[in-house]
Coordinates of C-alpha atoms and ligand atoms in Angstrom, one line a residue:
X222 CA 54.0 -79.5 -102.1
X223 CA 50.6 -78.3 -100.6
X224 CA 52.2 -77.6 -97.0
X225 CA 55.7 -75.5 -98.3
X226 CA 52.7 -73.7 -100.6
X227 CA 50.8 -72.8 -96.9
X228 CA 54.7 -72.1 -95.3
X229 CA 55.2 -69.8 -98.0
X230 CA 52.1 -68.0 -97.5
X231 CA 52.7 -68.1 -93.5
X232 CA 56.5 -66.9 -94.3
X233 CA 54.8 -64.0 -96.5
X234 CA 52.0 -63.2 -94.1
X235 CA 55.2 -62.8 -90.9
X236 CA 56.8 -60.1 -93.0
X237 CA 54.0 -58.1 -94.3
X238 CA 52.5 -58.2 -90.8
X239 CA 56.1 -57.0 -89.3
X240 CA 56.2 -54.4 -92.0
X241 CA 53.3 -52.6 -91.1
X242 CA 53.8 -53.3 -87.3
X243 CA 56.6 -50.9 -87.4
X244 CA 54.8 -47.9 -89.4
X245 CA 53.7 -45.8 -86.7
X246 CA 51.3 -43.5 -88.2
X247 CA 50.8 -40.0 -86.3
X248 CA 47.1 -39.5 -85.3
X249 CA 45.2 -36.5 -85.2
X250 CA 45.4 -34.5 -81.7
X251 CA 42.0 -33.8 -79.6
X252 CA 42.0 -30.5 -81.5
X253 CA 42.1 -31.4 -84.4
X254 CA 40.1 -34.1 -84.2
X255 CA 36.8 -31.7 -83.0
X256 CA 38.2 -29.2 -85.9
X257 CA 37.7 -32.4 -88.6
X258 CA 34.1 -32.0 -86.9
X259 CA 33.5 -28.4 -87.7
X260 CA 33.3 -29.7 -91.4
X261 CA 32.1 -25.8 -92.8
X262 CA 32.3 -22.4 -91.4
X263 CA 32.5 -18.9 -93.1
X264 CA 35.1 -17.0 -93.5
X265 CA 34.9 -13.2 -93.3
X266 CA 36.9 -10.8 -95.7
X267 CA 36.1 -7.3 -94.5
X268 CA 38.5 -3.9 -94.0
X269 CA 39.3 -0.9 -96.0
X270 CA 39.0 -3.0 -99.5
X271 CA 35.8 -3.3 -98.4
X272 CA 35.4 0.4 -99.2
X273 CA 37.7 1.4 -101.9
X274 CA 36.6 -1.9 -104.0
X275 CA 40.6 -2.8 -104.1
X276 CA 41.7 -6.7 -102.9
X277 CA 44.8 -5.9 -102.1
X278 CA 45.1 -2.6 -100.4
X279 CA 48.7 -0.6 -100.2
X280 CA 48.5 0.1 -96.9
X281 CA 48.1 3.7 -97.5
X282 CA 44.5 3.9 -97.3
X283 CA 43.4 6.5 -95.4
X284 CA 41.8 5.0 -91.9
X285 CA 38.6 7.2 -92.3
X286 CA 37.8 5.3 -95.3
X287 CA 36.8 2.3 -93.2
X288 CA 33.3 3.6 -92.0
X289 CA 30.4 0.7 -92.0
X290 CA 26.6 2.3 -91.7
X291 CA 24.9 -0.6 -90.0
X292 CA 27.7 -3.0 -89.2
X293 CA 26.0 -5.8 -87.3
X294 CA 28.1 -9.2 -85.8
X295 CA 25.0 -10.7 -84.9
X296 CA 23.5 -10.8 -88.3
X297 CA 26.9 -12.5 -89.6
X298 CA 26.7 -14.8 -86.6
X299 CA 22.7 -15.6 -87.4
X300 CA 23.3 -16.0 -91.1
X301 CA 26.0 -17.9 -90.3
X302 CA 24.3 -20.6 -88.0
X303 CA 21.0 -20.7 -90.3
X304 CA 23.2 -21.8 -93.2
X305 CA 24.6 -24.5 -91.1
X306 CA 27.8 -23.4 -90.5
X307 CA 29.9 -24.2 -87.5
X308 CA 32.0 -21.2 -87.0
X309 CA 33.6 -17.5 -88.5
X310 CA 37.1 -16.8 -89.1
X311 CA 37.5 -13.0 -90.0
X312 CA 40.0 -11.3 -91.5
X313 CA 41.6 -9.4 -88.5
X314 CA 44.6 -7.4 -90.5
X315 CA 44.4 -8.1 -94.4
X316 CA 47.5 -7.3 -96.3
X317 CA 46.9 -3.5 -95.9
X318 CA 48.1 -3.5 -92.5
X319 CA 44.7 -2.4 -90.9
X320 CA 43.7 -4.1 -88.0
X321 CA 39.9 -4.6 -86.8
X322 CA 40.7 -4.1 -83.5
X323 CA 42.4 -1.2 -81.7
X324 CA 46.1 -2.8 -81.8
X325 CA 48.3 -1.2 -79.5
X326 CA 51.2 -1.6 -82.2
X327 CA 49.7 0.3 -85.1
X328 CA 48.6 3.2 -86.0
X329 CA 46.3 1.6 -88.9
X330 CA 43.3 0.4 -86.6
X331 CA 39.6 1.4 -86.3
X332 CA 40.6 3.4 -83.8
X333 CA 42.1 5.7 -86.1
X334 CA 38.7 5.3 -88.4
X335 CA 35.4 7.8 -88.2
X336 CA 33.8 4.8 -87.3
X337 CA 31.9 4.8 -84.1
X338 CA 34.2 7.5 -83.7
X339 CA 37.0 5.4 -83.2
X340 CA 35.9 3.8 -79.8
X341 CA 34.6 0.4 -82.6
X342 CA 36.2 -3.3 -82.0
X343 CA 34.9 -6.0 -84.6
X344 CA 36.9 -8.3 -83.0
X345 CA 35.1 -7.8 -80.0
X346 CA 31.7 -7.6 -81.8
X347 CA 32.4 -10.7 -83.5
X348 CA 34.1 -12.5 -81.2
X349 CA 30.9 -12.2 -78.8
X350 CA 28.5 -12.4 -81.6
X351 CA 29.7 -16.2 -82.4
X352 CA 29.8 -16.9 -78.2
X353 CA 25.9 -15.8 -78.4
X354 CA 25.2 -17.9 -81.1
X355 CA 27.2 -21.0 -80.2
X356 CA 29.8 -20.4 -83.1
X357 CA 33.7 -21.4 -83.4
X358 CA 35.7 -17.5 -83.7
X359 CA 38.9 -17.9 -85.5
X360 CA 41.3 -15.3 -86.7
X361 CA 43.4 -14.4 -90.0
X362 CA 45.9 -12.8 -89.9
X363 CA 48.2 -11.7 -92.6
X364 CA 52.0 -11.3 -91.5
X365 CA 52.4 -9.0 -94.6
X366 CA 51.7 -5.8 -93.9
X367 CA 52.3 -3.0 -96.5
X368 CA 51.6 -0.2 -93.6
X369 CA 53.9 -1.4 -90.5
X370 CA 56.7 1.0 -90.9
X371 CA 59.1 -2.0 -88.8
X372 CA 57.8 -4.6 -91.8
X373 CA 60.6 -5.5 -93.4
X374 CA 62.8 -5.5 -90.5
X375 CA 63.7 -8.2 -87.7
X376 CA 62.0 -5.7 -84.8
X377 CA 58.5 -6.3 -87.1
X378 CA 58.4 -9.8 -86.0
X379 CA 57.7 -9.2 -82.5
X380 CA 55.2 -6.6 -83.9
X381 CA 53.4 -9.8 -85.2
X382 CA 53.9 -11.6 -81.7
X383 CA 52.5 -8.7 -80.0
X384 CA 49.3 -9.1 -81.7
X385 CA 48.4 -12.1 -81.8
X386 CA 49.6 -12.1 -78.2
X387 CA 46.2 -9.2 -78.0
X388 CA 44.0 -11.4 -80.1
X389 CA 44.8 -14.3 -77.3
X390 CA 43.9 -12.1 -74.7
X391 CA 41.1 -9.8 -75.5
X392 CA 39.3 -12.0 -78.0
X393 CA 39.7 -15.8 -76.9
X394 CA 39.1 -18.7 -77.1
X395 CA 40.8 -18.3 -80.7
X396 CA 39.6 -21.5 -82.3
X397 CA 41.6 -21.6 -85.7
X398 CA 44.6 -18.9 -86.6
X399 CA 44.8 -18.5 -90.0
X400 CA 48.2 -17.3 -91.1
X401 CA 48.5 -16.2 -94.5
X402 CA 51.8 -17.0 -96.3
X403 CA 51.9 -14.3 -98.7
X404 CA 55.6 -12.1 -98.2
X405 CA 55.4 -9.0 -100.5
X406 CA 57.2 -5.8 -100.1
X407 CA 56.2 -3.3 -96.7
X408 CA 56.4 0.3 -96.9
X409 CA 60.1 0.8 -97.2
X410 CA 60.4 -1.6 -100.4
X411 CA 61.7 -4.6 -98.3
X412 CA 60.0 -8.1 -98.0
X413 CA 59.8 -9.5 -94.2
X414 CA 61.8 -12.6 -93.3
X415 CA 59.1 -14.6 -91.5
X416 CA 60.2 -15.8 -87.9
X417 CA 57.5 -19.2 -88.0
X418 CA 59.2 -20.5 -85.5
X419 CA 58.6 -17.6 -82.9
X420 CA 55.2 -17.4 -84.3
X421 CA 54.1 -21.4 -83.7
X422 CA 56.2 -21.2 -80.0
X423 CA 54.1 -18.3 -79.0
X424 CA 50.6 -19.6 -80.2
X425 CA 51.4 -22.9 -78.6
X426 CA 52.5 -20.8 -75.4
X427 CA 49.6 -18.8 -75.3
X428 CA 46.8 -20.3 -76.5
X429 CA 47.7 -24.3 -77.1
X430 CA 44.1 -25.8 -78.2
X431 CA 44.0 -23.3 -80.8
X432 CA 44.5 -24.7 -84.7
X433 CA 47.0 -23.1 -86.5
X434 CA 46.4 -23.1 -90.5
X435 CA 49.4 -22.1 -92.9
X436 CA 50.3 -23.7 -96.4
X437 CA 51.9 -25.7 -94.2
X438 CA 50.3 -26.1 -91.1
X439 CA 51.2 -26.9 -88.0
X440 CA 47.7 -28.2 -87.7
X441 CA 46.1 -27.5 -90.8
X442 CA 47.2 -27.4 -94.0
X443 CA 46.1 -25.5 -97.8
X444 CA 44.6 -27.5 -99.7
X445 CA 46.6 -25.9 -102.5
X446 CA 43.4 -23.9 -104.5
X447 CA 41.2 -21.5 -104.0
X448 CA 38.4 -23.2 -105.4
X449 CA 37.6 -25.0 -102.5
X450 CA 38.6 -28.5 -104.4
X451 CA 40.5 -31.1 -102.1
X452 CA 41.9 -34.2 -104.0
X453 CA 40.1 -37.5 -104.9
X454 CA 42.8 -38.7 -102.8
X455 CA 43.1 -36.9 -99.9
X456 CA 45.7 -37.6 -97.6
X457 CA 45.6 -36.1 -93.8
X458 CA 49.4 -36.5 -94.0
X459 CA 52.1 -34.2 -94.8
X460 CA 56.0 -34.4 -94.9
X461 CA 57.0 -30.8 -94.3
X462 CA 60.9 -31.0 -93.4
X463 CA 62.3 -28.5 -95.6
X464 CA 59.1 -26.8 -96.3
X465 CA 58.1 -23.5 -94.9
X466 CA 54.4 -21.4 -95.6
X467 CA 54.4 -19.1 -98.5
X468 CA 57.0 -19.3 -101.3
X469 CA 58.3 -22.1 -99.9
X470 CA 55.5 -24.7 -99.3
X471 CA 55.3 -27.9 -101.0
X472 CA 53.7 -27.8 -104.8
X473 CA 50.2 -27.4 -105.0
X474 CA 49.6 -30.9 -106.0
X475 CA 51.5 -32.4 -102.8
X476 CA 49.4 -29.7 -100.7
X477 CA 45.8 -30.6 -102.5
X478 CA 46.8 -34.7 -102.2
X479 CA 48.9 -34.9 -99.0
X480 CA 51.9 -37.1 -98.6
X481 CA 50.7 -40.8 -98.5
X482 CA 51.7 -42.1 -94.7
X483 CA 53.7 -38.8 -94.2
X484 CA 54.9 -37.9 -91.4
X485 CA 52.4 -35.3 -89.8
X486 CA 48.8 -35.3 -89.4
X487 CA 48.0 -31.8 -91.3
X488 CA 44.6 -32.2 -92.8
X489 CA 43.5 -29.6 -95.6
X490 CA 41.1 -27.0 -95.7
X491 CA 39.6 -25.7 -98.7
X492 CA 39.4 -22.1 -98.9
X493 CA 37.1 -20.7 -101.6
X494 CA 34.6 -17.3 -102.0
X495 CA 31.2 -17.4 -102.5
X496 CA 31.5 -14.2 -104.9
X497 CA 34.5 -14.3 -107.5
X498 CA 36.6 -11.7 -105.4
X499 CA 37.4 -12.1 -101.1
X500 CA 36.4 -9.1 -100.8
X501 CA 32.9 -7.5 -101.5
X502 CA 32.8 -5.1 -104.2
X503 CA 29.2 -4.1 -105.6
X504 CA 29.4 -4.9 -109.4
X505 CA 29.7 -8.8 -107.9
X506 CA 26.4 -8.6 -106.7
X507 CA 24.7 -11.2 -109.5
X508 CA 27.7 -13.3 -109.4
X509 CA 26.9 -14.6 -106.1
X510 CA 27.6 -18.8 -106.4
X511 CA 24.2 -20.6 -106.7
X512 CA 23.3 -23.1 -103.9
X513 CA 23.8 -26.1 -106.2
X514 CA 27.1 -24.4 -106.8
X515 CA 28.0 -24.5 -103.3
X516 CA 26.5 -27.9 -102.3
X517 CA 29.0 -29.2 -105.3
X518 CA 31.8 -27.7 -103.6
X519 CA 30.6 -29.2 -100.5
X520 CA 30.9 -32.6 -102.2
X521 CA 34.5 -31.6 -103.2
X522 CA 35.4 -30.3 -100.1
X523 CA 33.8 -32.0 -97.2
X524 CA 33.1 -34.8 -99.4
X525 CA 36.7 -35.8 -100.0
X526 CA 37.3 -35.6 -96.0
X527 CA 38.5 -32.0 -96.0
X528 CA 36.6 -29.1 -94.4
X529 CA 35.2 -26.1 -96.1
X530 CA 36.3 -22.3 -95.7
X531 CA 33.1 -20.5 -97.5
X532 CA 34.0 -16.5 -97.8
X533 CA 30.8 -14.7 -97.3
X534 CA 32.0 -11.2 -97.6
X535 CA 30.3 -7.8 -95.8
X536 CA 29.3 -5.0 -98.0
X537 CA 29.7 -1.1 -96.6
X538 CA 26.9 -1.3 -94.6
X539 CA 28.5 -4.1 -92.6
X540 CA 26.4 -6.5 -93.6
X541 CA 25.9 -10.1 -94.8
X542 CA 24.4 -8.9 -98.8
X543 CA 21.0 -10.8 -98.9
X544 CA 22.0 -12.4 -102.4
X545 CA 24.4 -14.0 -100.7
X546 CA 22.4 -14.5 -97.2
X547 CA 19.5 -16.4 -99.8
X548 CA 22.2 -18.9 -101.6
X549 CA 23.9 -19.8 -98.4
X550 CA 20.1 -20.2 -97.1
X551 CA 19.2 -22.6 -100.4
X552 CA 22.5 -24.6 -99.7
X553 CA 21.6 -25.2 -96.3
X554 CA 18.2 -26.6 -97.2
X555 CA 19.9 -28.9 -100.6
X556 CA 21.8 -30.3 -97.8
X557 CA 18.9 -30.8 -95.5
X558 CA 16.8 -32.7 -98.4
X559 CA 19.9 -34.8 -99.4
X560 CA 21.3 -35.9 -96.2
X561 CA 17.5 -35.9 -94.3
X562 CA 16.8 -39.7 -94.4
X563 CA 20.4 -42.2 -94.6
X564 CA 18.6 -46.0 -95.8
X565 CA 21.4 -47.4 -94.5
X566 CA 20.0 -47.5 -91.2
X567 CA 17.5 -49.5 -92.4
X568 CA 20.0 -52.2 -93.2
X569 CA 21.6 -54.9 -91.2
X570 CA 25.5 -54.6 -91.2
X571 CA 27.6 -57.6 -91.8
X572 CA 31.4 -57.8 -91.6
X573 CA 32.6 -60.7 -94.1
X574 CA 35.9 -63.0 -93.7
X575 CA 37.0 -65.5 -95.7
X576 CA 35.4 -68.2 -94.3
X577 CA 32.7 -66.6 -91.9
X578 CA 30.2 -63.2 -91.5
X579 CA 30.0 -61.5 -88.5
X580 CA 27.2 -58.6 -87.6
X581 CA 28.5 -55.5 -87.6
X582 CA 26.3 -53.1 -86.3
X583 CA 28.6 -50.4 -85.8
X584 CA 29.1 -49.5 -89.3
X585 CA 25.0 -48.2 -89.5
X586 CA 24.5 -46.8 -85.9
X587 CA 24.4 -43.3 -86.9
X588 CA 27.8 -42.9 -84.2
X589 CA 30.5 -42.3 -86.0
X590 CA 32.3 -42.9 -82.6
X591 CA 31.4 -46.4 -83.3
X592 CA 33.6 -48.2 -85.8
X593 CA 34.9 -51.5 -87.0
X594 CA 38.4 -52.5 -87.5
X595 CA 39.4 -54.7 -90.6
X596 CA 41.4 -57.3 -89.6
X597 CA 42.5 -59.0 -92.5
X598 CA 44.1 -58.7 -96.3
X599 CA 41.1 -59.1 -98.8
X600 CA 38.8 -61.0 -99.1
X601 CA 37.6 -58.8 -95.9
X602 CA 34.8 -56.4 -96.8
X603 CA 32.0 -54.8 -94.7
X604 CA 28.4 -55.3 -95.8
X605 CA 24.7 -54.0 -95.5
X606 CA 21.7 -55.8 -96.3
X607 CA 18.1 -54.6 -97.1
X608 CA 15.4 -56.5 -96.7
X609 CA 13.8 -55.1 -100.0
X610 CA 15.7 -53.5 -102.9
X611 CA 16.3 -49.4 -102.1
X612 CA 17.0 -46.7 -104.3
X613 CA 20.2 -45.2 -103.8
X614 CA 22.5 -43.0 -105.6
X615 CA 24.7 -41.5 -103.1
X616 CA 27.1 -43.5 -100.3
X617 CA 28.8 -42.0 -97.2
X618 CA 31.8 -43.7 -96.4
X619 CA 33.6 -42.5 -92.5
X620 CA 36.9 -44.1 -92.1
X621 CA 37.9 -43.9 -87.8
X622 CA 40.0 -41.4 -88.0
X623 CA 41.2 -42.0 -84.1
X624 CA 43.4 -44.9 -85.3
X625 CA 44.8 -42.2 -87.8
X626 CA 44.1 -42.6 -91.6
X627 CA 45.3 -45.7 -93.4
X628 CA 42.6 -47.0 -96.5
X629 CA 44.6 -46.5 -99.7
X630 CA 42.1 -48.3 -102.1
X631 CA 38.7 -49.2 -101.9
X632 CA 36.3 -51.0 -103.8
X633 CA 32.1 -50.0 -103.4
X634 CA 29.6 -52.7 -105.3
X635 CA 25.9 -51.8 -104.9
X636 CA 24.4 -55.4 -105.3
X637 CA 20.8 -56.4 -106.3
X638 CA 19.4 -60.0 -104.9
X639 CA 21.0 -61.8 -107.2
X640 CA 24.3 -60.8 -106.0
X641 CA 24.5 -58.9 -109.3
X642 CA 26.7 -56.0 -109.3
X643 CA 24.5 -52.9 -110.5
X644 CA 27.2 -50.1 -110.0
X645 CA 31.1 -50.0 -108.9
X646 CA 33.5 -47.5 -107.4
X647 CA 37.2 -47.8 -106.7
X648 CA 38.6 -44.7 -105.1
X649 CA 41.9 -44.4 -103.2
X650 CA 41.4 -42.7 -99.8
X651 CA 38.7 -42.1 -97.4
X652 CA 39.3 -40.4 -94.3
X653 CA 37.2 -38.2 -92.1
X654 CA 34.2 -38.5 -94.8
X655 CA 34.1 -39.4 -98.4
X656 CA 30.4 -39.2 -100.1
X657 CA 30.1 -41.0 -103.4
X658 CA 27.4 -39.9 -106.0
X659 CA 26.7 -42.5 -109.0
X660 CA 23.4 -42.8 -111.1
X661 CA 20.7 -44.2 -108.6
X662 CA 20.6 -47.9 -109.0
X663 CA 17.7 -50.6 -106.8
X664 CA 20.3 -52.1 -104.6
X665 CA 19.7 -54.9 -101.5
X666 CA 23.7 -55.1 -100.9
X667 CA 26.3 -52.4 -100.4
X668 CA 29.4 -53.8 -100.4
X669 CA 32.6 -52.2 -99.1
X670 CA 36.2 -53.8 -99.5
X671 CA 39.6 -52.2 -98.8
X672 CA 42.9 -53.7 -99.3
X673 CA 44.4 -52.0 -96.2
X674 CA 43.6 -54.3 -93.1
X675 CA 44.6 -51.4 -90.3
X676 CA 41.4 -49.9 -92.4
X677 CA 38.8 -48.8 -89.3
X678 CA 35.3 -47.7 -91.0
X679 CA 33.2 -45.9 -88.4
X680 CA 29.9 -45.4 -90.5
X681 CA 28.6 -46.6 -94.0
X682 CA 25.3 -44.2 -94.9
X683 CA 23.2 -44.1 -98.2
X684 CA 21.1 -41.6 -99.5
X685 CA 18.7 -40.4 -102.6
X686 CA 19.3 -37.4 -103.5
X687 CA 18.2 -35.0 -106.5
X688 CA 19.8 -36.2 -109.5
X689 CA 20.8 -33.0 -110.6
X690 CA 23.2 -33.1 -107.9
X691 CA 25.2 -35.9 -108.6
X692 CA 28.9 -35.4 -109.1
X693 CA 29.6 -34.8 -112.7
X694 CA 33.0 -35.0 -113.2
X695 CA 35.8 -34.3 -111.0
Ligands
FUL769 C1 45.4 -15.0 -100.1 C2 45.3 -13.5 -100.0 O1 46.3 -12.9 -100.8 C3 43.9 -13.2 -100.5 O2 43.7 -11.8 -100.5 C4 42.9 -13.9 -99.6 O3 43.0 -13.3 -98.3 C5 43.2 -15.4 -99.5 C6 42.3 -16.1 -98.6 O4 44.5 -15.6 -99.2 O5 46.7 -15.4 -99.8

């Protein structure tokens, strides 16, 4: 009875391993695994709304009206480094139609603008403003266009090629293209049928490492708000036959969530502005998000294995506001305080099976290069140990994201000596980062178990941070 009880289980185990032999899960590329790395940058919303206090200009603007005082890259590209950001991504031609460089195919540039008497490039400003200080430059830009007199017809799509074939070339390396999928109506009341397939051929022609960001990828997708708020579970997988940016991109739910083992690696980026418009406008000025504000959407974002798009908007000078320069500063430093000292490294790191424990150093090495592979179904959990009881009320969780994304479910225990459990998670996915706030708790053991056994953990970290900032509710 006891052996057809073990064949069973044997002739069980044979098919579940077959099963998941023959998912092949796609992995991130080399891009986009450094762009999971980047983890926050700014993004810049700037351009003739700038100056008439609209956020969605008709195009009709006259050029004159874009005229910075003091516009200064460098003090973007400062700010921007000091509050720990990794890169900029500027709004090159809004929805307007204006473009921040001296296009060759418009008429609706700076060149056309008072400013600097038309001989001004921010592209150029900014693009060697971020080179100085070591930044990521990446590039929106809108393909709706409510001043391009071709928008609306098939001749405006090569319009669109053209310039983004000058952005290539005069501003790169272009690190992340953001396309917007918005489709309204151009200047001669039609809406533009989108060639995305000309549009991905000639970025991958042209300028192959960069990432491309739409609704819908090809690299990286929308997280489906603009309140910079990924899902619990957060998938870096996305099914997208069928699907195209804009109008017709997959719910909002599928885009915040991902499509569980789907069939792309398109990881999501959350998009969100520091002031309640994208654009500045001066009655916003005390509306500015607090740094506890923006270290909570760093939990949400970053925290749930997406990456954070922060709009930090110029004002008419040209210039990073210094309400918004001093909460970006205060985030930065909540940041510095919380993540300063990970415990975890004080631990040893154990890797238990079901009928032995292993070390497992790798999992509190500080690499997150490093990792460890679970083998096996449950029981098969990873493990640290303190010599004395530590007080922690925050866990980092990195799951390898080389070997793609696969931990579904997970269980967290934080143990005291007694083997007592004192607090428990579950949560679905990991991924690229996944930080865990709970009331603090005197723990010797933190115990993680996942149901998946592809599951690869690179790094298990533990903090104490101010318990004003623990995640409230969801
Ligand atoms: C949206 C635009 O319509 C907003 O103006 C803003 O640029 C936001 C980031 O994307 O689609």
């Amino acid at each position: 009875m006891k052996n057809w009880f073990f064949l069973l289980l044997l002739i069980n185990g044979c098919i579940i391993t077959h099963a998941q032999q023959k998912i092949q899960l796609p992995k991130p590329t080399k891009q986009q695994l450094k762009w999971h790395d980047q983890e926050f940058y700014l993004f810049t919303h700037f351009g003739p709304n700038t100056f008439t206090d609209k956020e969605w200009g008709h195009g009709d603007e006259p050029e004159d009206i874009f005229n910075p005082t003091d516009l200064d890259c460098r003090q973007w590209a400062w700010i921007a480094k000091q509050a720990g950001a990794t890169g900029i991504i500027i709004t090159a031609k809004h929805h307007d139609g204006f473009c921040l460089w001296p296009s060759k195919y418009s008429t609706h540039t700076v060149r056309e603008s008072k400013w600097k008497n038309g001989k001004g490039d921010v592209l150029k400003e900014l693009s060697q403003a971020c080179k100085e200080y070591g930044l990521k430059f990446g590039v929106y830009i809108s393909p709706w266009d409510r001043n391009h007199p071709a928008y609306g017809t098939p001749a405006y799509n090569q319009v669109f090629v053209n310039m983004m074939k000058e952005i290539f070339q005069n501003y790169g390396p272009i690190w992340e293209l953001w396309w917007d999928g918005a489709n309204g109506e151009g200047p001669n009341g039609k809406k533009q049928v989108y060639d995305w397939a000309l549009f991905r051929e000639t970025v991958k022609k042209l300028s192959p490492e960069t990432v491309v960001f739409s609704d819908v990828g090809p690299n990286i997708r929308w997280v489906g708000n603009e309140r910079g708020i990924a899902g619990t579970t957060n998938w870096n997988y996305l099914d997208t036959a069928g699907f195209t940016a804009g109008i017709g991109a997959p719910s909002t739910d599928t885009l915040n969530t991902g499509n569980k083992f789907g069939k792309a690696w398109i990881p999501a980026e959350c998009d969100v502005s520091i002031r309640p418009g994208w654009f500045y406008h001066k009655e916003e000025d005390d509306k500015v998000k607090t740094p506890e504000k923006l270290f909570e959407l760093y939990l949400k974002s970053v925290g749930r294995g997406a990456n954070l798009l922060l709009n930090v908007p110029p004002d008419r000078r040209g210039l990073i506001h210094e309400n918004d320069s001093a909460a970006l500063i205060g985030f930065k430093r909540i940041k510095e305080e919380s993540f300063g000292e990970n415990l975890a490294l004080k631990g040893k790191g154990y890797w238990v099976l079901p009928q032995k424990v292993k070390n497992s150093t790798v999992i509190n090495d500080g690499d997150i290069r490093t990792f460890q592979r679970l083998l096996y179904e449950t029981p098969n959990s990873l493990t640290i140990r303190f010599d004395k009881p530590q007080r922690i009320n925050c866990v980092v969780l990195y799951e390898n994201l080389t070997e793609g994304q696969h931990c579904e479910s997970f269980r967290l225990y934080l143990m005291n000596e007694k083997n007592e459990v004192l607090e428990k998670i579950t949560g679905t996915t990991i991924g690229r980062k996944k930080i865990l706030t709970f009331p603090m708790v005197e723990a010797v053991k933190i115990n993680l178990m996942t149901n998946q056994k592809t599951t690869s953990i690179s790094e298990i970290e533990a903090y104490l941070i101010d318990e004003n900032l623990i995640e409230k509710e969801n």
